[in-house]
Amino acid sequence: MRDEYRLAKLVAELLEELNTCGDEKTPLRVARAMLYFTRKREEPMPALALFPTKPGTLVIHRDMPFVSLCAHHMLPYWGYATVAYVSSGKVLGASKHARLLEWLAADLTIQEDLTYEYFSILWQAVKPFAMLVHLRARHACMTFRGVRTRSVMHTHRIQFCNAKARERWQSVIEQMLVALLQNNEVGP
């Protein structure tokens, strides 16, 4: 287990070096927050409950909120994820989508890698005919420093199990992606 008091000591030294302060509990609060935002390494991956369904069922799970820390700046980025897939005979339990996303986001990562990891685990678990994973997020490293823009970053991954599935489902998936790209709402 990681030592929150050792980390708090480092934060206190950093605050002293920056010639700034908080109150006496600031270093411990910061240490606990960092441990919380990087807890993935301490927790097992959530169990993924699968249920049988009719093949060809289109499953869409929209606007799942997430928060993660950017691996480049250790500042948060936040937004929403949407998953859409065409079942080949099994579906993931609805709450498991959000639990998996929350677990994956609890680490220092970049949005592109979070999208890829989330997609890869879901693809292996559900083995769908087609799948789209789309994340949209606002990044504190761009909003509060650097270019200071309130722009929204979109990342997505699409895959089909074979050429027949691509032929059947590509236009549906592409229409969903177009609609998702038009939505830039991620909160403040």
PDB file of C-alpha atoms in Angstrom:
ATOM      1  CA  MET A   1       0.000   0.000   0.000  1.00  0.00           C
ATOM      2  CA  ARG A   2       1.183   3.481  -0.787  1.00  0.00           C
ATOM      3  CA  ASP A   3       2.128   5.692   2.152  1.00  0.00           C
ATOM      4  CA  GLU A   4      -0.072   8.801   2.355  1.00  0.00           C
ATOM      5  CA  TYR A   5       2.107  10.360   5.074  1.00  0.00           C
ATOM      6  CA  ARG A   6       5.280  10.025   2.992  1.00  0.00           C
ATOM      7  CA  LEU A   7       3.460  11.618   0.068  1.00  0.00           C
ATOM      8  CA  ALA A   8       2.118  14.379   2.360  1.00  0.00           C
ATOM      9  CA  LYS A   9       5.694  15.139   3.423  1.00  0.00           C
ATOM     10  CA  LEU A  10       6.670  15.565  -0.234  1.00  0.00           C
ATOM     11  CA  VAL A  11       3.714  17.905  -0.787  1.00  0.00           C
ATOM     12  CA  ALA A  12       4.707  19.946   2.287  1.00  0.00           C
ATOM     13  CA  GLU A  13       8.251  20.241   0.914  1.00  0.00           C
ATOM     14  CA  LEU A  14       6.862  21.328  -2.456  1.00  0.00           C
ATOM     15  CA  LEU A  15       4.668  23.993  -0.816  1.00  0.00           C
ATOM     16  CA  GLU A  16       7.685  25.240   1.120  1.00  0.00           C
ATOM     17  CA  GLU A  17       9.806  25.338  -2.039  1.00  0.00           C
ATOM     18  CA  LEU A  18       7.071  27.307  -3.829  1.00  0.00           C
ATOM     19  CA  ASN A  19       6.971  29.686  -0.848  1.00  0.00           C
ATOM     20  CA  THR A  20       3.247  29.214  -0.523  1.00  0.00           C
ATOM     21  CA  CYS A  21       0.995  27.775   2.091  1.00  0.00           C
ATOM     22  CA  GLY A  22      -2.281  26.159   2.826  1.00  0.00           C
ATOM     23  CA  ASP A  23      -3.226  25.110   6.269  1.00  0.00           C
ATOM     24  CA  GLU A  24      -1.462  22.417   8.242  1.00  0.00           C
ATOM     25  CA  LYS A  25      -3.713  19.705   6.788  1.00  0.00           C
ATOM     26  CA  THR A  26      -3.225  20.717   3.130  1.00  0.00           C
ATOM     27  CA  PRO A  27      -0.346  18.276   2.445  1.00  0.00           C
ATOM     28  CA  LEU A  28      -2.318  15.306   3.793  1.00  0.00           C
ATOM     29  CA  ARG A  29      -5.473  16.322   1.868  1.00  0.00           C
ATOM     30  CA  VAL A  30      -3.454  16.638  -1.367  1.00  0.00           C
ATOM     31  CA  ALA A  31      -1.770  13.285  -0.726  1.00  0.00           C
ATOM     32  CA  ARG A  32      -5.123  11.574  -0.150  1.00  0.00           C
ATOM     33  CA  ALA A  33      -6.577  13.184  -3.286  1.00  0.00           C
ATOM     34  CA  MET A  34      -3.628  11.957  -5.377  1.00  0.00           C
ATOM     35  CA  LEU A  35      -3.976   8.454  -3.960  1.00  0.00           C
ATOM     36  CA  TYR A  36      -7.697   8.525  -4.752  1.00  0.00           C
ATOM     37  CA  PHE A  37      -7.156   9.672  -8.334  1.00  0.00           C
ATOM     38  CA  THR A  38      -4.546   6.942  -8.898  1.00  0.00           C
ATOM     39  CA  ARG A  39      -6.262   4.109  -7.025  1.00  0.00           C
ATOM     40  CA  LYS A  40      -6.471   1.835 -10.092  1.00  0.00           C
ATOM     41  CA  ARG A  41      -3.126   0.296  -9.154  1.00  0.00           C
ATOM     42  CA  GLU A  42      -4.487  -0.702  -5.735  1.00  0.00           C
ATOM     43  CA  GLU A  43      -7.888  -2.063  -6.824  1.00  0.00           C
ATOM     44  CA  PRO A  44      -8.728  -5.101  -8.944  1.00  0.00           C
ATOM     45  CA  MET A  45     -10.565  -4.597 -12.221  1.00  0.00           C
ATOM     46  CA  PRO A  46     -14.325  -4.728 -11.597  1.00  0.00           C
ATOM     47  CA  ALA A  47     -16.046  -7.984 -12.491  1.00  0.00           C
ATOM     48  CA  LEU A  48     -17.819  -7.777 -15.848  1.00  0.00           C
ATOM     49  CA  ALA A  49     -21.234  -9.458 -15.645  1.00  0.00           C
ATOM     50  CA  LEU A  50     -22.394 -10.671 -19.064  1.00  0.00           C
ATOM     51  CA  PHE A  51     -25.945 -11.611 -19.976  1.00  0.00           C
ATOM     52  CA  PRO A  52     -27.334 -13.441 -23.018  1.00  0.00           C
ATOM     53  CA  THR A  53     -29.370 -11.494 -25.552  1.00  0.00           C
ATOM     54  CA  LYS A  54     -30.530 -11.763 -29.141  1.00  0.00           C
ATOM     55  CA  PRO A  55     -27.711 -11.255 -31.651  1.00  0.00           C
ATOM     56  CA  GLY A  56     -28.021  -7.965 -33.510  1.00  0.00           C
ATOM     57  CA  THR A  57     -29.270  -5.983 -30.513  1.00  0.00           C
ATOM     58  CA  LEU A  58     -27.909  -2.432 -30.644  1.00  0.00           C
ATOM     59  CA  VAL A  59     -26.794  -1.389 -27.154  1.00  0.00           C
ATOM     60  CA  ILE A  60     -26.057   2.272 -26.445  1.00  0.00           C
ATOM     61  CA  HIS A  61     -24.821   3.510 -23.077  1.00  0.00           C
ATOM     62  CA  ARG A  62     -24.522   7.316 -23.259  1.00  0.00           C
ATOM     63  CA  ASP A  63     -23.018  10.112 -21.234  1.00  0.00           C
ATOM     64  CA  MET A  64     -21.180   8.183 -18.525  1.00  0.00           C
ATOM     65  CA  PRO A  65     -19.217  10.796 -16.553  1.00  0.00           C
ATOM     66  CA  PHE A  66     -15.542  10.305 -15.803  1.00  0.00           C
ATOM     67  CA  VAL A  67     -12.613  12.208 -14.299  1.00  0.00           C
ATOM     68  CA  SER A  68      -8.974  11.309 -14.747  1.00  0.00           C
ATOM     69  CA  LEU A  69      -5.557  12.869 -14.238  1.00  0.00           C
ATOM     70  CA  CYS A  70      -3.507  13.753 -17.282  1.00  0.00           C
ATOM     71  CA  ALA A  71      -0.242  11.805 -17.338  1.00  0.00           C
ATOM     72  CA  HIS A  72       1.531  14.841 -18.793  1.00  0.00           C
ATOM     73  CA  HIS A  73       0.617  17.516 -16.232  1.00  0.00           C
ATOM     74  CA  MET A  74      -1.099  15.656 -13.368  1.00  0.00           C
ATOM     75  CA  LEU A  75      -4.098  17.937 -13.851  1.00  0.00           C
ATOM     76  CA  PRO A  76      -7.640  16.628 -14.237  1.00  0.00           C
ATOM     77  CA  TYR A  77      -9.625  16.135 -17.380  1.00  0.00           C
ATOM     78  CA  TRP A  78     -13.322  15.347 -17.234  1.00  0.00           C
ATOM     79  CA  GLY A  79     -16.126  14.495 -19.546  1.00  0.00           C
ATOM     80  CA  TYR A  80     -18.459  11.789 -20.781  1.00  0.00           C
ATOM     81  CA  ALA A  81     -18.108   8.453 -22.496  1.00  0.00           C
ATOM     82  CA  THR A  82     -20.535   6.731 -24.835  1.00  0.00           C
ATOM     83  CA  VAL A  83     -20.404   3.082 -25.855  1.00  0.00           C
ATOM     84  CA  ALA A  84     -22.450   1.623 -28.686  1.00  0.00           C
ATOM     85  CA  TYR A  85     -22.187  -1.971 -29.810  1.00  0.00           C
ATOM     86  CA  VAL A  86     -24.086  -4.566 -31.780  1.00  0.00           C
ATOM     87  CA  SER A  87     -24.429  -7.682 -29.675  1.00  0.00           C
ATOM     88  CA  SER A  88     -23.332 -11.039 -31.014  1.00  0.00           C
ATOM     89  CA  GLY A  89     -25.352 -12.763 -28.292  1.00  0.00           C
ATOM     90  CA  LYS A  90     -24.255 -11.251 -24.982  1.00  0.00           C
ATOM     91  CA  VAL A  91     -24.384  -7.847 -23.301  1.00  0.00           C
ATOM     92  CA  LEU A  92     -22.523  -6.308 -20.391  1.00  0.00           C
ATOM     93  CA  GLY A  93     -24.539  -5.415 -17.299  1.00  0.00           C
ATOM     94  CA  ALA A  94     -25.460  -1.717 -17.477  1.00  0.00           C
ATOM     95  CA  SER A  95     -23.679  -0.614 -14.292  1.00  0.00           C
ATOM     96  CA  LYS A  96     -20.518  -2.459 -15.307  1.00  0.00           C
ATOM     97  CA  HIS A  97     -19.872   0.011 -18.146  1.00  0.00           C
ATOM     98  CA  ALA A  98     -19.598   2.880 -15.675  1.00  0.00           C
ATOM     99  CA  ARG A  99     -17.660   0.858 -13.086  1.00  0.00           C
ATOM    100  CA  LEU A 100     -15.072  -0.191 -15.656  1.00  0.00           C
ATOM    101  CA  LEU A 101     -14.707   3.366 -16.955  1.00  0.00           C
ATOM    102  CA  GLU A 102     -14.301   4.753 -13.428  1.00  0.00           C
ATOM    103  CA  TRP A 103     -11.653   2.136 -12.617  1.00  0.00           C
ATOM    104  CA  LEU A 104      -9.682   2.784 -15.808  1.00  0.00           C
ATOM    105  CA  ALA A 105      -9.832   6.556 -15.274  1.00  0.00           C
ATOM    106  CA  ALA A 106      -8.413   6.245 -11.731  1.00  0.00           C
ATOM    107  CA  ASP A 107      -4.835   6.543 -12.949  1.00  0.00           C
ATOM    108  CA  LEU A 108      -2.429   8.950 -14.597  1.00  0.00           C
ATOM    109  CA  THR A 109      -3.405   8.522 -18.234  1.00  0.00           C
ATOM    110  CA  ILE A 110      -4.069  10.443 -21.407  1.00  0.00           C
ATOM    111  CA  GLN A 111      -7.504  10.512 -22.999  1.00  0.00           C
ATOM    112  CA  GLU A 112      -6.348   8.619 -26.087  1.00  0.00           C
ATOM    113  CA  ASP A 113      -5.060   5.733 -23.943  1.00  0.00           C
ATOM    114  CA  LEU A 114      -8.170   5.726 -21.752  1.00  0.00           C
ATOM    115  CA  THR A 115     -10.304   5.407 -24.899  1.00  0.00           C
ATOM    116  CA  TYR A 116      -8.156   2.551 -26.212  1.00  0.00           C
ATOM    117  CA  GLU A 117      -8.072   0.650 -22.894  1.00  0.00           C
ATOM    118  CA  TYR A 118     -11.814   0.972 -22.345  1.00  0.00           C
ATOM    119  CA  PHE A 119     -12.534  -0.152 -25.896  1.00  0.00           C
ATOM    120  CA  SER A 120     -10.131  -3.110 -25.715  1.00  0.00           C
ATOM    121  CA  ILE A 121     -11.529  -4.542 -22.489  1.00  0.00           C
ATOM    122  CA  LEU A 122     -15.130  -4.169 -23.685  1.00  0.00           C
ATOM    123  CA  TRP A 123     -14.331  -5.682 -27.096  1.00  0.00           C
ATOM    124  CA  GLN A 124     -12.749  -8.755 -25.490  1.00  0.00           C
ATOM    125  CA  ALA A 125     -15.583  -9.190 -22.978  1.00  0.00           C
ATOM    126  CA  VAL A 126     -18.602  -8.676 -25.240  1.00  0.00           C
ATOM    127  CA  LYS A 127     -17.161  -9.822 -28.599  1.00  0.00           C
ATOM    128  CA  PRO A 128     -19.679  -7.706 -30.551  1.00  0.00           C
ATOM    129  CA  PHE A 129     -20.324  -7.514 -34.287  1.00  0.00           C
ATOM    130  CA  ALA A 130     -19.440  -3.793 -34.169  1.00  0.00           C
ATOM    131  CA  MET A 131     -18.486  -1.319 -31.479  1.00  0.00           C
ATOM    132  CA  LEU A 132     -17.889   2.410 -31.000  1.00  0.00           C
ATOM    133  CA  VAL A 133     -16.348   3.974 -27.897  1.00  0.00           C
ATOM    134  CA  HIS A 134     -16.336   7.774 -27.800  1.00  0.00           C
ATOM    135  CA  LEU A 135     -14.962  10.061 -25.074  1.00  0.00           C
ATOM    136  CA  ARG A 136     -15.325  13.834 -24.960  1.00  0.00           C
ATOM    137  CA  ALA A 137     -13.509  15.801 -22.302  1.00  0.00           C
ATOM    138  CA  ARG A 138     -12.288  19.177 -21.186  1.00  0.00           C
ATOM    139  CA  HIS A 139      -8.684  19.318 -19.957  1.00  0.00           C
ATOM    140  CA  ALA A 140      -7.534  21.536 -17.076  1.00  0.00           C
ATOM    141  CA  CYS A 141      -4.051  21.648 -18.607  1.00  0.00           C
ATOM    142  CA  MET A 142      -5.568  23.476 -21.596  1.00  0.00           C
ATOM    143  CA  THR A 143      -8.313  25.365 -19.758  1.00  0.00           C
ATOM    144  CA  PHE A 144      -6.432  26.901 -16.823  1.00  0.00           C
ATOM    145  CA  ARG A 145      -2.876  27.145 -18.162  1.00  0.00           C
ATOM    146  CA  GLY A 146      -1.094  27.051 -21.500  1.00  0.00           C
ATOM    147  CA  VAL A 147      -3.464  28.069 -24.311  1.00  0.00           C
ATOM    148  CA  ARG A 148      -6.355  28.689 -21.872  1.00  0.00           C
ATOM    149  CA  THR A 149      -9.021  27.403 -24.181  1.00  0.00           C
ATOM    150  CA  ARG A 150     -12.312  25.840 -23.206  1.00  0.00           C
ATOM    151  CA  SER A 151     -12.214  23.511 -26.175  1.00  0.00           C
ATOM    152  CA  VAL A 152     -13.393  19.928 -25.919  1.00  0.00           C
ATOM    153  CA  MET A 153     -11.331  16.969 -27.055  1.00  0.00           C
ATOM    154  CA  HIS A 154     -13.076  14.013 -28.702  1.00  0.00           C
ATOM    155  CA  THR A 155     -11.474  10.582 -29.021  1.00  0.00           C
ATOM    156  CA  HIS A 156     -13.073   7.455 -30.394  1.00  0.00           C
ATOM    157  CA  ARG A 157     -12.396   3.961 -31.585  1.00  0.00           C
ATOM    158  CA  ILE A 158     -14.533   1.887 -33.965  1.00  0.00           C
ATOM    159  CA  GLN A 159     -14.157  -1.761 -34.898  1.00  0.00           C
ATOM    160  CA  PHE A 160     -16.124  -4.423 -36.768  1.00  0.00           C
ATOM    161  CA  CYS A 161     -15.678  -8.159 -36.268  1.00  0.00           C
ATOM    162  CA  ASN A 162     -15.536  -8.837 -40.028  1.00  0.00           C
ATOM    163  CA  ALA A 163     -16.335  -7.391 -43.477  1.00  0.00           C
ATOM    164  CA  LYS A 164     -19.971  -8.523 -43.344  1.00  0.00           C
ATOM    165  CA  ALA A 165     -20.512  -6.723 -40.018  1.00  0.00           C
ATOM    166  CA  ARG A 166     -18.806  -3.623 -41.431  1.00  0.00           C
ATOM    167  CA  GLU A 167     -21.109  -3.663 -44.459  1.00  0.00           C
ATOM    168  CA  ARG A 168     -24.210  -4.094 -42.280  1.00  0.00           C
ATOM    169  CA  TRP A 169     -23.406  -1.689 -39.433  1.00  0.00           C
ATOM    170  CA  GLN A 170     -20.916   0.930 -40.648  1.00  0.00           C
ATOM    171  CA  SER A 171     -23.480   3.575 -41.638  1.00  0.00           C
ATOM    172  CA  VAL A 172     -25.323   3.218 -38.310  1.00  0.00           C
ATOM    173  CA  ILE A 173     -22.083   3.583 -36.325  1.00  0.00           C
ATOM    174  CA  GLU A 174     -20.925   6.531 -38.438  1.00  0.00           C
ATOM    175  CA  GLN A 175     -24.257   8.340 -37.953  1.00  0.00           C
ATOM    176  CA  MET A 176     -23.911   7.912 -34.191  1.00  0.00           C
ATOM    177  CA  LEU A 177     -20.375   9.270 -34.305  1.00  0.00           C
ATOM    178  CA  VAL A 178     -21.473  12.349 -36.253  1.00  0.00           C
ATOM    179  CA  ALA A 179     -24.147  13.039 -33.624  1.00  0.00           C
ATOM    180  CA  LEU A 180     -21.644  12.544 -30.792  1.00  0.00           C
ATOM    181  CA  LEU A 181     -19.134  14.913 -32.370  1.00  0.00           C
ATOM    182  CA  GLN A 182     -21.759  17.665 -32.431  1.00  0.00           C
ATOM    183  CA  ASN A 183     -22.106  17.527 -28.637  1.00  0.00           C
ATOM    184  CA  ASN A 184     -19.442  19.471 -26.751  1.00  0.00           C
ATOM    185  CA  GLU A 185     -21.191  19.583 -23.380  1.00  0.00           C
ATOM    186  CA  VAL A 186     -18.890  18.468 -20.580  1.00  0.00           C
ATOM    187  CA  GLY A 187     -19.712  20.910 -17.823  1.00  0.00           C
ATOM    188  CA  PRO A 188     -17.567  23.753 -16.491  1.00  0.00           C
TER     189      PRO A 188
END
